[in-house]
XYZ file of C-alpha atoms in Angstrom:
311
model
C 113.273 -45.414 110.926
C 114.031 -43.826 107.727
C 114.305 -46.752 104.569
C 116.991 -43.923 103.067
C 120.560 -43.787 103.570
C 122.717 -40.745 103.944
C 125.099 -40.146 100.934
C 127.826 -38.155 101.498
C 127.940 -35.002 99.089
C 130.895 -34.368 97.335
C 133.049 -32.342 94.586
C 130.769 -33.285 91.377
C 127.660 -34.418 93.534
C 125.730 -34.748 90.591
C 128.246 -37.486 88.782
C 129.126 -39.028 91.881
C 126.527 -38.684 94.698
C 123.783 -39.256 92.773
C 121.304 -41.188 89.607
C 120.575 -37.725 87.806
C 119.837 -37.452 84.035
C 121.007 -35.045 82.527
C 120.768 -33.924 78.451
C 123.671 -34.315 75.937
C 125.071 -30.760 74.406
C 128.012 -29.780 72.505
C 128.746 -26.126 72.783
C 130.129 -24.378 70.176
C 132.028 -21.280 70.769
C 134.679 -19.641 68.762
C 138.422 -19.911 69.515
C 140.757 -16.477 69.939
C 141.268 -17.038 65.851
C 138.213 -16.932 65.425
C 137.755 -21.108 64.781
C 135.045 -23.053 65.817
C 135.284 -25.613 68.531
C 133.202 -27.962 70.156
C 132.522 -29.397 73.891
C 130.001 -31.811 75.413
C 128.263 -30.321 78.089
C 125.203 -31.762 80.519
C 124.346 -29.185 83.150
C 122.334 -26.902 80.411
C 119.028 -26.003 81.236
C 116.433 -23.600 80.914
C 116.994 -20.510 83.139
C 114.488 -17.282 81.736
C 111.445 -19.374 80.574
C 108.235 -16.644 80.961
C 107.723 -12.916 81.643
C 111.262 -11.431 80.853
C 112.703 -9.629 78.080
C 114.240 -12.212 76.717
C 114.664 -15.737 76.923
C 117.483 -17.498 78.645
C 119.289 -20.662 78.734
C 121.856 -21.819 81.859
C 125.033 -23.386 81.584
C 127.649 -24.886 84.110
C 131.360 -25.486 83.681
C 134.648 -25.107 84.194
C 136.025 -21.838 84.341
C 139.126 -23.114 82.542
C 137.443 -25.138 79.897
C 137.916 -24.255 76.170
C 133.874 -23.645 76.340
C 134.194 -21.135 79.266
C 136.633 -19.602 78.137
C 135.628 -18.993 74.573
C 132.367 -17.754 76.214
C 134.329 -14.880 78.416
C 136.434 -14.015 75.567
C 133.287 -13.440 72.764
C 129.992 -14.291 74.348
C 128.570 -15.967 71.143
C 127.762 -19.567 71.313
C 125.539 -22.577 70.109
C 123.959 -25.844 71.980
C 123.721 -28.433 69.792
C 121.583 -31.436 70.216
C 122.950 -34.471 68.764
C 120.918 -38.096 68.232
C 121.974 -40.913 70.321
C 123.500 -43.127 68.009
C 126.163 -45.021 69.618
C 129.137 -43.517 67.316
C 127.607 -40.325 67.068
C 128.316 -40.330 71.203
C 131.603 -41.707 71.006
C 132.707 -39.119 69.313
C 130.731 -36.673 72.168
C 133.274 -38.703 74.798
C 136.009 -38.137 73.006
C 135.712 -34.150 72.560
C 134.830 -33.857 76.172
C 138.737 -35.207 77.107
C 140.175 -32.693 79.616
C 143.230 -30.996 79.072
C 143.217 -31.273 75.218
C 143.770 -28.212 72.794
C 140.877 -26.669 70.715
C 143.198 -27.783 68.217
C 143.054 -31.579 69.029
C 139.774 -31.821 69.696
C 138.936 -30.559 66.491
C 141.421 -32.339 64.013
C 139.540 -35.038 63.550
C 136.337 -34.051 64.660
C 133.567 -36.080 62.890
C 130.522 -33.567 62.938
C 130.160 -31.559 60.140
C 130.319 -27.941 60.880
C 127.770 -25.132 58.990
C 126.841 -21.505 59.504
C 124.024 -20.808 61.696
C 121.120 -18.767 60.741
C 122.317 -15.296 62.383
C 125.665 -16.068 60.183
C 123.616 -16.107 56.971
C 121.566 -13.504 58.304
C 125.110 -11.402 58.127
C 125.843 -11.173 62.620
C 129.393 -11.868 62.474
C 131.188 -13.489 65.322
C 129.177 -16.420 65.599
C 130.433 -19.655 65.853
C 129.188 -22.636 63.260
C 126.775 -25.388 64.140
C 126.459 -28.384 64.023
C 124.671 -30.362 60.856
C 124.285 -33.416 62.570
C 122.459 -31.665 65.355
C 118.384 -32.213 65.439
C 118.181 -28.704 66.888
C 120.104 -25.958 68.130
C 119.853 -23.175 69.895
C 122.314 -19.449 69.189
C 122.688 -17.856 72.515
C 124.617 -14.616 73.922
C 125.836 -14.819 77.206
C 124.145 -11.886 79.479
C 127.992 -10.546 80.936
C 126.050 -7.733 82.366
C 123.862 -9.774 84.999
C 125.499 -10.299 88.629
C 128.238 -7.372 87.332
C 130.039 -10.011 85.323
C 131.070 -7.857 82.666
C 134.903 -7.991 84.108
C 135.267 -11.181 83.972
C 138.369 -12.257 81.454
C 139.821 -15.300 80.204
C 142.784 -16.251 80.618
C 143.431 -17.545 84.378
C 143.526 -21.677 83.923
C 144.661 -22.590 87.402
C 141.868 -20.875 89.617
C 140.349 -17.509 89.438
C 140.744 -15.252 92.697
C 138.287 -14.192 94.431
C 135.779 -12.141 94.612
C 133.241 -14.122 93.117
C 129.754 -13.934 91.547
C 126.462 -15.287 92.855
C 125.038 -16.897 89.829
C 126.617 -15.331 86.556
C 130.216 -15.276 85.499
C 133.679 -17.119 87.513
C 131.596 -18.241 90.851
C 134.345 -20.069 92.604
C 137.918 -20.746 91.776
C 137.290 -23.194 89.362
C 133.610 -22.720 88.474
C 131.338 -20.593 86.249
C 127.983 -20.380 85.481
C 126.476 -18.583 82.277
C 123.374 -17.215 81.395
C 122.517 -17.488 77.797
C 120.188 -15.615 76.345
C 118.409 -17.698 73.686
C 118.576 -15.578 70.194
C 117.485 -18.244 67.482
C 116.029 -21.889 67.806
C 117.095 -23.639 65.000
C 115.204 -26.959 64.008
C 115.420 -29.578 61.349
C 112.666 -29.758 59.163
C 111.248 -33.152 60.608
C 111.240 -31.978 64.480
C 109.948 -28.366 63.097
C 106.730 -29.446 61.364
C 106.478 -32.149 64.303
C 106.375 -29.280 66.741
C 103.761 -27.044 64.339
C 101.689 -29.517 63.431
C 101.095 -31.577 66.469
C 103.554 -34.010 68.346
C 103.277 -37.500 67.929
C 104.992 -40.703 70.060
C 107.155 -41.616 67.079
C 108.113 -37.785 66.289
C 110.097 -37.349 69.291
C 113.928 -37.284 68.294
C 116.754 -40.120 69.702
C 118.198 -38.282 72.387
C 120.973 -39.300 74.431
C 120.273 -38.993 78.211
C 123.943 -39.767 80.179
C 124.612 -39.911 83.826
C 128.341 -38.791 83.886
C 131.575 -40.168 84.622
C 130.128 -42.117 87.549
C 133.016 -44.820 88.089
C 136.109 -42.214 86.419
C 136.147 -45.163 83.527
C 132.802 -45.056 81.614
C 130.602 -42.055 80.522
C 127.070 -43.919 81.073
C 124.261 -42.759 78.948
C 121.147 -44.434 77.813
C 119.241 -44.522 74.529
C 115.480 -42.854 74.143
C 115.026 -44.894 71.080
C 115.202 -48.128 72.899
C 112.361 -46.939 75.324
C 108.836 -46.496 73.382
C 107.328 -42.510 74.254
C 103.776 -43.004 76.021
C 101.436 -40.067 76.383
C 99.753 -39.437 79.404
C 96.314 -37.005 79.503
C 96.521 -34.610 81.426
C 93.986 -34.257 84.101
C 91.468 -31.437 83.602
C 90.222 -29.341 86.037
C 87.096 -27.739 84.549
C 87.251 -23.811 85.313
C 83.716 -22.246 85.458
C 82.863 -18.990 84.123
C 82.100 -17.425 87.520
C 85.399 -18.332 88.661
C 87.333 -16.365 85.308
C 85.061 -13.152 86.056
C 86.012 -13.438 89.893
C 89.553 -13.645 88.615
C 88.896 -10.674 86.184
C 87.143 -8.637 88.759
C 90.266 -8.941 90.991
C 92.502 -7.891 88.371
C 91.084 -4.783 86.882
C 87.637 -2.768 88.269
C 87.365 -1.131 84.737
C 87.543 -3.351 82.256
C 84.651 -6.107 82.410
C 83.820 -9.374 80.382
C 80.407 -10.896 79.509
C 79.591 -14.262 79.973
C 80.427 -15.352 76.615
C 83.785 -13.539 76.455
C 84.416 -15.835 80.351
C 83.264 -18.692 78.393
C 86.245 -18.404 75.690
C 88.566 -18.923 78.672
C 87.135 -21.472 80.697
C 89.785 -24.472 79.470
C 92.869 -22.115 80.340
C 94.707 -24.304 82.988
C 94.284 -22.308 86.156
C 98.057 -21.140 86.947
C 97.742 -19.536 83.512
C 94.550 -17.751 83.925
C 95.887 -14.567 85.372
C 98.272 -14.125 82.553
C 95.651 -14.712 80.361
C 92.812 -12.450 81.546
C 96.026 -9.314 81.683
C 96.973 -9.906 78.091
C 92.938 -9.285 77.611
C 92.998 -6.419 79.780
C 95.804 -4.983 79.054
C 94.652 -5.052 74.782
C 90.930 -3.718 76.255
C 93.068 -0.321 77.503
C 95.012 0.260 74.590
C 92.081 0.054 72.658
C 89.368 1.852 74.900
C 87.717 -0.806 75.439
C 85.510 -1.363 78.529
C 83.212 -3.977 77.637
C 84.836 -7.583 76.452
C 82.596 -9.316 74.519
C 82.765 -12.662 72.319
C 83.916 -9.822 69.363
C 86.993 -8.584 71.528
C 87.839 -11.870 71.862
C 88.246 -13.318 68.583
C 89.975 -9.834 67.939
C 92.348 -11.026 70.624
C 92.862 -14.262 69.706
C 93.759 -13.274 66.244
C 96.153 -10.490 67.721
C 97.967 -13.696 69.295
C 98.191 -16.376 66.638
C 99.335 -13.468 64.339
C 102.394 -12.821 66.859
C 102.891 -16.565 67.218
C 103.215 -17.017 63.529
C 105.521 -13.867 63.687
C 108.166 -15.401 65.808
C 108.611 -18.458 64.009
């Protein structure tokens, strides 16, 4: 007999049918006169992640929401990642009350509002960040993906039909965005945190909530009240006659010695492939046939070079 019981799945499953943690966001998007405006948001997560032209963010809402429809009208917007100070997500519950204006939410807003770094950097149409915000990331929502470039605002009582699969209005009261992810901005703390090594006590105070789960409290929990404990990962030693079978699979051209197999022996196993075709793929560009320790550090350079490019 099953020690589970059978929940019934509803409107909202993830508020009401369920424990699920979710992160703490406020959008900002810009209003038809071109002002700012901000709305908490939970169901954000990383869509794109590896291997595409881009990277991507997802985001799930309302179709009628100020957010959603800010987002069909321009496609510019911001997630911003606020601490979890108790007042600092007060003021996240308030801005996330249905049915009020841009306007209203906004009057008395209590974040402080600042250009982003593609409005310094001159892109116009972008809507202002949050200072408060540990990080944030300026996206562009993809319109063209799942032939959503149609969609319009302006419908508040329930789009009609026909709908989208994953991209765009997907139900009569529903949308889903994908975001492409054009700038992650970072405060200076969190940044050299990140490029210098991560530490327990460098992780930031998030807010983790768990929705309107009784329709009178917004529940949410504190990180900083829970102490961060790292956990080793296990290893799982790769040899260096298992990377040249795994180069020898890949390519019949293009071989490695010993030593060069040895450099990649500690690459985690479900990255190996991708690793030995950046190596391969350099090798052909360069007429190389031969991949020795040489190639390698040439390789490695190439990388870290591109790394500290992107940054």
């Amino acid at each position: 007999m099953s020690s589970f019981k059978d929940l019934r799945v509803v409107d909202n499953f993830y508020q009401t049918s369920l424990f699920f943690p979710m992160p703490t966001v406020l959008m900002s998007t810009l209003t038809a006169d071109g002002k700012t405006t901000l709305g908490p948001y939970s169901l954000v997560q990383p869509y794109y992640i590896a291997g595409k032209e881009y990277y991507a963010m997802l985001l799930n809402c309302r179709n009628s929401s100020n957010t959603a429809q800010n987002i069909l009208r321009g496609s510019k917007c911001a997630i911003n990642f606020v601490t979890d100070e108790r007042k600092t997500f007060k003021e996240v519950v308030r801005l996330g009350w249905p049915g009020d204006t841009p306007e209203e939410k906004m009057k008395d807003c209590k974040f402080t509002l600042e250009p982003g770094i593609l409005a310094e950097q001159g892109e116009k149409d972008r809507p202002m960040v949050v200072k408060e915000a540990f990080q944030v990331i300026e996206c562009t929502w993809m319109r063209e993906l799942d032939n959503a470039q149609d969609d319009k605002p302006g419908e508040l009582n329930g789009y009609p039909g026909p709908f989208h699969d994953f991209n765009g209005i997907t139900s009569p009261f529903g949308a889903t965005f994908i975001l492409r992810v054009d700038k992650i901005l970072m405060k200076e703390k969190y940044y050299n945190a990140i490029i210098n090594g991560v530490r327990a006590k460098d992780f930031p105070p998030v807010p983790v909530d768990y929705g309107y789960r009784d329709s009178k409290n917004f529940w949410y929990t504190r990180s900083r009240h829970h102490r961060f404990i790292p956990e080793l990962l296990p290893i799982r030693a790769t040899t260096v006659d298992s990377v040249r079978y795994a180069a020898d699979r890949l390519d019949d051209t293009v071989k490695f010695t010993d030593e060069a197999c040895a450099r990649l022996v500690n690459v985690p196993r479900i990255f190996l492939p991708t690793a030995l075709k950046g190596c391969i793929a350099w090798a052909k560009e360069n007429g190389v046939t031969l991949i020795t320790e040489r190639e390698m550090d040439i390789i490695n350079d190439k990388r870290a070079k591109e790394k500290k490019d992107k940054k």
